């Protein structure tokens, strides 16, 4: 594989400035002062926590840890490093009783179904804390997983704002490093932590470094698939990635509304989300 | 002649004319207090940028009968102003517009000529395009106004220059994009390059006010600036943050530069006209 990863380099100061301003702006427009986020122990939610604390003050960012019984202790420990480093208010709300109430009804339930249930229960928990704490629910998705659809619709994608969803995984790493998030989180293999030994890269079948480059060329640089192959990437890999992006587009858009009237929400009733902002 | 310019690098609130008008009047008072003669606001400073279906609701007629416009005309008795608004003409056509107000009068209204309707932009859906690029006389000399995408094309600035504008007033709502390894966003670098090019190639002053703040996920990068007739930045505001920039410039710099570098004298608009006519005629065949 070629190495074009340097083309994804970002100026982390500028990125941080824009994102923290965005978080402040969105929280203020929602009429709030605080944020809520689920802290998994991974790099994405850690970065989201650091940026939120930077934007709003650590005391205004509630971190919620929501382990399931199969979650690794190491994840909780890594999340604790972030909590301690920033001095964040924290609440632990294990989702096991909620999840098992459904999971136990179906003894043959697949890991996919279980994972989706967990992701959606975490969304439910965060939105409940959003009201209790008076904070906006921060997204923790990055551009790579959002494009690949490596997420659960109405689960981890069910958030109020997406501060880091225009950063590829490699760029998340750059910004996380610049913001000095705890080293163990920078070093470990990304994982959804749904079962023991699971890793994103194992499940996806390719590495973030490779897929980041392909996505960057296609999406940001507008290369055709043919041109990406000419850069030296494996054709089957490139096609597989793009197929996956297309197949998961429904996760990135609002549900289609069947148009009947002359003015229909989503079609020709067009206002910014911010137009209701304070 | 010395001219003290104020650049109102502000954050217009989307769809809230009352709030924005109030902000205009406050900034005008501050600029007056700091000795400014001219205050330049960013694109659509009265309404916010992505107004979409709010357009008919926010559109105003540029006359003293309109209370918002009346208040701005009043304020212009203290300081000349270039403001941005949604203009509705007599036949319900809507324009992204800039008005130059001075001593209680509206000296000129410019309608945005180029409406970006590509990528993240969708202006052509909501607005009609302007049809005129005209310079106009002010108490400080002859000026020309352009709005954002207008100066991404070189012809409007050229036309204003040929129509006698020695000072170009640019206003924009330029979304920040192109985060790479550089300390300035890619599209910001592009705009600064272009503004410097206009200053140097026209031996003009180029005064540019760009907004800040956010609309949905888009940020606006600010960095309002003045480029002198040698193509150098005289001043440049903060990136991303609100800023009232006050800068005195010496309009005699234009004369001194043109004495050294007679680009205006040697320009051949007849040649442009003749060759353009030929090119258009040929393409029409």
XYZ file of C-alpha atoms in Angstrom:
563
model
C 0.000 0.000 0.000
C 1.240 3.512 -0.701
C 1.731 5.906 2.186
C -0.142 9.139 1.647
C -1.025 9.545 5.278
C 0.936 12.797 5.516
C -1.691 14.362 3.243
C -4.142 14.028 6.125
C -1.996 16.179 8.394
C -3.896 18.960 10.081
C -2.940 22.027 12.012
C -4.250 20.925 15.387
C -4.382 24.455 16.821
C -6.731 25.593 14.069
C -8.822 22.434 14.341
C -9.121 22.835 18.085
C -10.060 26.500 17.773
C -12.848 25.808 15.273
C -14.252 22.799 17.115
C -14.282 24.361 20.577
C -15.956 27.459 19.136
C -18.504 25.202 17.484
C -19.280 23.388 20.727
C -19.737 26.644 22.644
C -21.913 28.031 19.884
C -24.159 24.999 19.674
C -24.575 24.646 23.426
C -25.448 28.314 23.702
C -27.930 28.134 20.827
C -29.623 25.219 22.585
C -30.053 27.498 25.587
C -27.698 25.405 27.683
C -24.295 25.727 29.298
C -23.363 22.105 29.677
C -22.641 18.924 27.783
C -23.129 15.218 28.377
C -21.109 12.497 26.755
C -20.570 8.807 26.965
C -16.990 7.961 27.800
C -16.024 4.535 26.507
C -12.326 4.510 27.233
C -11.514 4.936 23.555
C -9.738 7.764 21.789
C -12.799 9.300 20.080
C -14.903 9.883 23.174
C -11.792 10.959 25.071
C -11.061 13.589 22.430
C -14.680 14.716 22.469
C -14.431 15.058 26.253
C -11.211 17.076 26.033
C -12.674 19.404 23.423
C -15.920 19.799 25.378
C -14.032 20.568 28.580
C -11.869 23.043 26.674
C -14.966 24.730 25.249
C -17.254 24.741 28.276
C -15.067 24.180 31.316
C -14.520 20.712 32.769
C -17.145 21.279 35.470
C -19.790 21.588 32.745
C -19.098 18.285 31.015
C -20.798 15.246 32.503
C -19.117 11.994 31.581
C -21.272 8.918 31.663
C -19.728 5.469 31.751
C -22.201 2.855 30.576
C -20.558 -0.553 30.713
C -22.284 -3.796 29.798
C -21.296 -6.900 31.741
C -18.995 -8.001 28.914
C -17.191 -4.646 28.740
C -13.522 -4.845 29.586
C -12.344 -3.453 32.907
C -9.513 -1.848 30.963
C -12.058 0.358 29.192
C -13.420 1.669 32.473
C -9.886 2.227 33.701
C -8.914 4.141 30.577
C -12.030 6.285 30.869
C -11.018 6.953 34.465
C -7.689 8.354 33.239
C -9.608 10.973 31.249
C -11.944 11.755 34.138
C -9.018 12.199 36.507
C -6.924 14.201 34.079
C -9.693 16.711 33.404
C -11.528 16.538 36.737
C -14.854 15.835 35.064
C -18.143 15.206 36.840
C -18.985 11.557 36.303
C -21.784 9.097 36.689
C -21.647 5.342 36.097
C -24.821 3.853 34.676
C -24.272 0.229 33.685
C -26.654 -0.845 30.960
C -26.625 -4.566 31.775
C -30.071 -4.754 33.449
C -31.705 -2.726 30.663
C -29.971 -4.630 27.881
C -30.455 -8.095 29.347
C -34.173 -7.504 29.744
C -34.336 -7.700 25.956
C -31.328 -9.846 25.131
C -32.437 -12.706 27.400
C -35.695 -13.035 25.454
C -33.682 -14.261 22.464
C -31.074 -16.849 23.461
C -29.702 -17.045 19.906
C -29.258 -13.316 19.512
C -26.331 -12.355 17.267
C -23.522 -10.084 18.380
C -24.727 -7.511 15.852
C -28.133 -7.314 17.501
C -26.614 -7.191 20.966
C -24.220 -4.448 19.918
C -27.032 -2.393 18.444
C -29.115 -2.766 21.587
C -26.208 -1.611 23.718
C -25.502 1.377 21.503
C -29.158 2.415 21.550
C -29.519 2.012 25.293
C -26.502 4.228 25.730
C -28.280 6.830 23.604
C -31.375 6.530 25.808
C -29.259 6.908 28.915
C -27.411 9.955 27.572
C -30.579 11.726 26.483
C -32.060 11.102 29.915
C -28.964 12.637 31.506
C -29.234 15.476 28.993
C -32.454 16.562 30.691
C -31.333 15.767 34.228
C -28.016 17.578 33.827
C -29.177 20.236 31.405
C -26.508 19.433 28.858
C -26.314 18.830 25.144
C -25.395 15.278 24.063
C -21.986 15.360 22.381
C -21.278 13.054 19.485
C -18.078 11.045 19.475
C -18.123 9.694 15.896
C -15.223 10.303 13.541
C -15.388 10.734 9.769
C -13.961 7.311 9.011
C -16.552 5.333 10.934
C -19.346 7.658 9.863
C -18.481 7.140 6.195
C -18.060 3.399 6.616
C -21.310 3.180 8.535
C -19.430 1.470 11.333
C -22.013 2.726 13.784
C -25.525 2.066 15.019
C -28.265 4.257 13.660
C -30.068 5.953 16.572
C -27.358 4.544 18.789
C -23.972 6.250 18.744
C -25.283 8.383 15.884
C -28.129 9.650 18.093
C -26.539 12.821 19.405
C -27.157 16.573 19.383
C -23.929 17.696 17.694
C -20.954 16.076 16.011
C -17.747 17.890 16.981
C -15.238 15.462 15.445
C -17.186 13.838 12.604
C -15.168 15.708 9.960
C -11.887 14.250 11.225
C -10.576 10.951 9.910
C -9.261 8.513 12.483
C -5.681 9.547 11.697
C -6.657 13.178 12.311
C -8.419 12.255 15.546
C -5.125 10.752 16.631
C -3.232 13.921 15.715
C -5.599 16.173 17.628
C -5.804 13.777 20.592
C -2.025 13.720 20.776
C -1.821 17.504 20.575
C -4.358 17.790 23.393
C -2.313 15.335 25.436
C -4.976 12.767 26.149
C -3.591 9.938 28.305
C -1.037 7.808 26.453
C -2.705 4.396 26.951
C -5.697 5.675 24.955
C -3.445 6.776 22.108
C -1.636 3.459 22.050
C -4.401 0.874 22.225
C -6.226 -0.734 19.324
C -9.644 0.875 18.671
C -12.490 -1.363 19.794
C -16.259 -1.197 20.156
C -15.682 -3.427 23.204
C -18.781 -5.541 22.649
C -16.994 -8.806 23.275
C -13.582 -9.871 24.492
C -10.772 -9.368 22.015
C -12.904 -7.408 19.536
C -11.067 -4.732 17.581
C -12.430 -2.343 14.931
C -9.708 -3.264 12.492
C -10.256 -6.985 13.043
C -13.945 -6.609 12.415
C -13.651 -4.254 9.459
C -10.955 -6.350 7.816
C -8.604 -3.448 7.110
C -6.620 -0.859 9.033
C -7.696 2.689 9.743
C -4.493 3.986 8.208
C -5.280 2.288 4.908
C -8.951 3.133 4.765
C -8.351 6.737 5.843
C -6.173 7.300 2.808
C -8.666 5.786 0.405
C -11.571 7.732 1.886
C -9.550 10.940 1.881
C -8.761 10.584 -1.816
C -12.329 9.737 -2.822
C -14.257 12.049 -0.525
C -12.015 15.038 0.125
C -9.902 15.054 -3.016
C -12.630 13.819 -5.383
C -10.534 11.057 -6.938
C -12.359 8.508 -9.052
C -11.977 4.906 -7.892
C -9.754 4.344 -10.920
C -7.469 7.194 -9.871
C -7.228 5.779 -6.350
C -6.142 2.446 -7.812
C -3.577 4.287 -9.943
C -2.147 5.718 -6.708
C -1.281 2.143 -5.819
C -4.200 0.947 -3.708
C -5.604 -2.529 -4.214
C -8.641 -2.434 -6.482
C -10.689 -4.935 -4.491
C -10.020 -2.975 -1.310
C -10.970 0.354 -2.870
C -14.188 -1.068 -4.305
C -15.104 -2.726 -1.050
C -14.632 0.511 0.865
C -16.702 2.580 -1.548
C -19.460 -0.028 -1.631
C -19.615 0.114 2.124
C -19.816 3.927 2.128
C -22.714 3.845 -0.335
C -24.567 1.033 1.407
C -24.550 2.925 4.697
C -25.621 6.316 3.447
C -28.995 5.873 5.167
C -27.195 6.176 8.481
C -26.042 9.660 7.583
C -29.313 11.171 6.417
C -32.753 11.809 7.826
C -35.466 9.307 6.808
C -37.081 10.111 3.471
C -40.452 11.787 3.690
C -43.059 10.791 1.133
C -43.941 14.037 -0.611
C -47.616 14.841 -1.103
C -48.186 18.518 -0.466
C -46.696 21.553 -2.152
C -44.423 22.165 0.776
C -42.891 19.253 2.561
C -40.444 18.992 5.434
C -37.038 18.037 4.104
C -37.920 18.756 0.461
C -38.901 22.402 0.181
C -39.360 23.539 3.757
C -35.793 24.646 4.143
C -34.355 26.228 7.229
C -31.081 25.712 9.006
C -31.134 23.692 12.187
C -29.651 26.815 13.827
C -32.548 28.994 12.784
C -34.300 28.258 16.042
C -31.115 28.970 17.969
C -30.998 31.502 20.757
C -6.367 62.264 2.138
C -6.499 60.143 5.242
C -9.426 57.876 5.874
C -10.076 55.943 9.052
C -11.785 52.676 8.248
C -13.625 50.442 10.683
C -14.270 46.797 9.847
C -17.155 45.292 11.785
C -16.061 41.681 11.938
C -19.284 40.600 13.580
C -21.427 37.522 14.151
C -24.852 38.241 12.630
C -27.653 36.313 14.266
C -29.500 34.187 11.741
C -32.899 35.599 10.877
C -32.967 38.227 13.632
C -32.988 41.682 12.039
C -33.877 43.497 15.266
C -30.894 41.989 17.062
C -28.567 42.637 14.156
C -29.740 46.210 13.639
C -29.055 46.896 17.266
C -25.574 45.460 16.846
C -25.003 47.653 13.771
C -25.962 50.768 15.671
C -23.769 49.835 18.638
C -20.790 49.152 16.395
C -21.405 52.390 14.517
C -21.315 54.297 17.803
C -18.084 52.540 18.812
C -16.508 53.234 15.442
C -17.483 56.906 15.656
C -16.035 57.090 19.162
C -12.772 55.719 17.779
C -12.678 58.332 15.045
C -13.673 56.188 12.078
C -15.064 57.762 8.893
C -16.274 54.579 7.242
C -17.661 51.359 8.718
C -17.833 48.199 6.618
C -20.080 45.305 7.613
C -19.922 41.735 6.295
C -22.250 40.095 3.762
C -25.877 39.839 4.862
C -24.917 41.516 8.117
C -28.562 42.290 8.906
C -29.855 38.769 8.418
C -27.173 36.098 8.701
C -25.939 34.123 5.743
C -27.885 30.889 5.126
C -31.292 32.451 5.236
C -32.912 29.896 2.899
C -36.709 29.999 3.203
C -36.470 33.025 5.490
C -35.673 35.195 2.462
C -39.177 36.662 1.860
C -39.579 37.265 5.564
C -36.282 39.122 5.930
C -36.238 41.077 2.672
C -36.476 44.845 2.936
C -36.785 47.686 0.473
C -33.881 50.103 0.533
C -35.873 53.216 1.328
C -36.376 55.443 4.339
C -39.927 54.080 4.670
C -38.486 50.858 5.991
C -37.839 51.264 9.746
C -34.642 49.197 9.677
C -33.234 51.091 6.734
C -34.380 54.353 8.272
C -32.408 53.636 11.447
C -29.285 52.835 9.408
C -29.675 55.983 7.307
C -29.912 57.953 10.519
C -26.732 56.362 11.836
C -24.976 57.223 8.565
C -25.155 60.906 9.501
C -22.301 60.121 11.899
C -20.323 57.661 9.818
C -20.444 56.246 6.278
C -21.484 52.599 6.215
C -21.566 49.625 3.919
C -24.220 47.202 5.158
C -25.385 43.796 3.948
C -29.040 42.851 3.629
C -31.676 41.005 1.613
C -33.066 43.471 -0.907
C -36.526 43.130 -2.388
C -37.170 45.071 -5.576
C -40.507 46.402 -6.749
C -41.397 43.135 -8.407
C -40.651 40.761 -5.534
C -37.228 39.706 -6.680
C -34.773 39.097 -3.871
C -31.086 39.953 -3.933
C -28.107 39.571 -1.667
C -27.302 43.256 -1.457
C -24.875 45.830 -0.123
C -25.873 49.449 0.481
C -23.508 52.387 0.900
C -25.016 54.939 3.263
C -23.624 58.396 3.852
C -24.987 61.505 5.571
C -28.489 60.143 5.703
C -28.592 59.048 2.065
C -28.201 55.771 0.250
C -25.562 56.432 -2.405
C -25.527 53.003 -4.006
C -27.006 49.527 -3.780
C -25.055 46.619 -5.216
C -26.724 43.303 -5.988
C -24.496 40.250 -5.725
C -23.580 39.227 -9.260
C -22.304 35.717 -8.704
C -24.429 33.427 -6.571
C -22.447 30.327 -5.650
C -24.660 27.303 -6.182
C -22.298 24.382 -5.871
C -20.781 22.277 -3.114
C -22.075 23.606 0.183
C -23.563 26.727 -1.438
C -27.141 27.112 -2.602
C -27.627 30.833 -3.205
C -29.071 30.548 -6.706
C -32.058 28.736 -5.252
C -33.071 31.720 -3.141
C -31.753 34.855 -4.839
C -31.808 36.602 -8.167
C -28.458 37.680 -9.553
C -27.441 41.292 -9.952
C -26.942 42.788 -13.398
C -24.702 45.779 -12.768
C -21.131 46.446 -11.696
C -21.009 50.194 -11.069
C -18.616 52.444 -9.206
C -20.035 55.440 -7.326
C -18.803 58.686 -5.827
C -18.432 59.175 -2.097
C -17.025 62.019 -0.041
C -13.758 60.073 0.069
C -13.471 59.384 -3.653
C -14.888 56.855 -6.054
C -15.612 53.413 -4.614
C -16.883 50.059 -5.826
C -18.601 47.351 -3.782
C -18.592 43.569 -4.268
C -19.990 40.687 -2.273
C -18.060 37.469 -1.618
C -18.281 35.267 -4.745
C -18.247 38.464 -6.850
C -14.556 38.813 -6.104
C -13.811 35.146 -6.751
C -14.330 36.219 -10.359
C -11.934 38.824 -11.651
C -14.275 40.607 -14.059
C -16.463 42.508 -11.548
C -13.449 44.029 -9.810
C -11.941 44.875 -13.200
C -15.161 46.585 -14.303
C -15.318 48.646 -11.115
C -11.690 49.637 -11.576
C -12.394 50.744 -15.129
C -15.483 52.580 -13.888
C -13.225 54.686 -11.707
C -13.183 52.903 -8.364
C -9.943 53.556 -6.495
C -11.138 51.802 -3.385
C -12.783 48.384 -3.521
C -15.087 47.483 -0.645
C -15.578 43.739 -0.284
C -17.933 42.083 2.152
C -18.284 38.364 2.659
C -19.653 35.477 4.698
C -16.877 33.069 3.847
C -17.155 29.631 5.448
C -13.867 28.285 6.760
C -12.786 25.103 5.008
C -9.721 23.214 3.948
C -8.075 22.345 7.268
C -4.625 21.057 6.413
C -1.198 21.323 7.957
C -1.003 25.093 7.472
C -1.838 27.604 10.182
C -4.349 29.202 7.798
C -7.255 27.290 6.230
C -6.801 26.573 2.523
C -9.691 28.749 1.341
C -8.640 31.578 3.609
C -5.195 31.543 1.996
C -6.886 31.703 -1.382
C -8.965 34.774 -0.484
C -5.966 36.582 0.956
C -3.984 35.839 -2.177
C -6.761 37.181 -4.368
C -7.188 40.346 -2.317
C -3.486 41.031 -2.517
C -3.659 40.466 -6.255
C -6.439 43.045 -6.661
C -4.504 45.585 -4.609
C -1.343 45.147 -6.620
C -2.804 44.708 -10.109
C -5.216 47.616 -9.787
C -2.955 49.759 -7.570
C -6.097 50.193 -5.446
C -7.025 49.930 -1.822
C -8.951 46.741 -1.096
C -11.046 46.786 2.066
C -12.565 43.459 3.026
C -14.907 42.624 5.891
C -15.633 38.948 6.533
C -17.963 37.696 9.245
C -17.311 35.264 12.088
C -19.445 32.801 14.032
C -21.206 29.600 13.065
C -24.264 28.556 11.117
C -25.076 24.906 11.601
C -21.681 23.250 11.283
C -20.087 25.981 9.179
C -17.623 28.401 10.710
C -16.793 31.824 9.291
C -13.155 32.802 9.514
C -13.094 36.578 9.862
C -9.618 37.866 9.110
C -11.025 41.127 7.732
C -8.307 43.137 6.124
C -7.092 46.119 4.178
C -4.658 45.688 1.297
C -2.803 48.745 0.061
C -2.062 49.713 -3.576
C 1.211 47.803 -3.343
C -0.575 44.590 -2.485
C 0.531 44.528 1.128
C -1.709 43.963 4.130
C -2.102 47.167 6.125
C -4.151 45.381 8.730
C -5.761 42.025 9.269
C -8.289 41.114 11.956
C -8.322 38.056 14.169
C -9.292 34.797 12.611
C -12.615 33.369 13.835
C -13.265 35.926 16.621
C -15.368 39.069 16.688
C -13.304 42.161 16.159
C -13.878 45.837 15.439
C -10.799 46.785 13.458
C -9.913 50.460 13.184
C -7.255 51.421 10.676
C -6.247 54.718 9.165
C -5.171 54.619 5.536
C -3.677 57.296 3.327
C -5.514 57.478 0.022
C -2.577 59.451 -1.392
C -0.745 56.114 -1.473
C -2.770 55.380 -4.582
C -1.331 58.400 -6.382
C 2.218 57.666 -5.276
C 1.962 54.031 -6.355
C 0.474 54.917 -9.723
C 3.225 57.489 -10.301
C 5.692 54.644 -9.968
C 3.613 51.939 -11.563
C 1.188 53.216 -14.234
C -0.837 50.031 -14.622
C -4.086 51.968 -14.782
C -2.722 54.414 -17.370
C -1.480 51.578 -19.552
C -4.509 49.358 -19.231
C -6.238 48.821 -22.599
C -9.943 48.283 -21.984
C -10.689 48.905 -25.699
C -8.522 45.934 -26.533
C -10.383 43.851 -23.941
C -13.683 45.061 -25.354
C -12.678 44.389 -28.954
C -11.242 40.949 -28.314
C -14.040 39.954 -25.991
C -16.515 41.027 -28.657
C -14.717 38.863 -31.184
C -14.585 35.908 -28.789
C -18.255 36.189 -27.890
C -19.244 36.706 -31.517
C -17.233 33.706 -32.618
C -18.687 31.573 -29.841
C -22.139 32.691 -30.878
C -21.706 31.326 -34.379
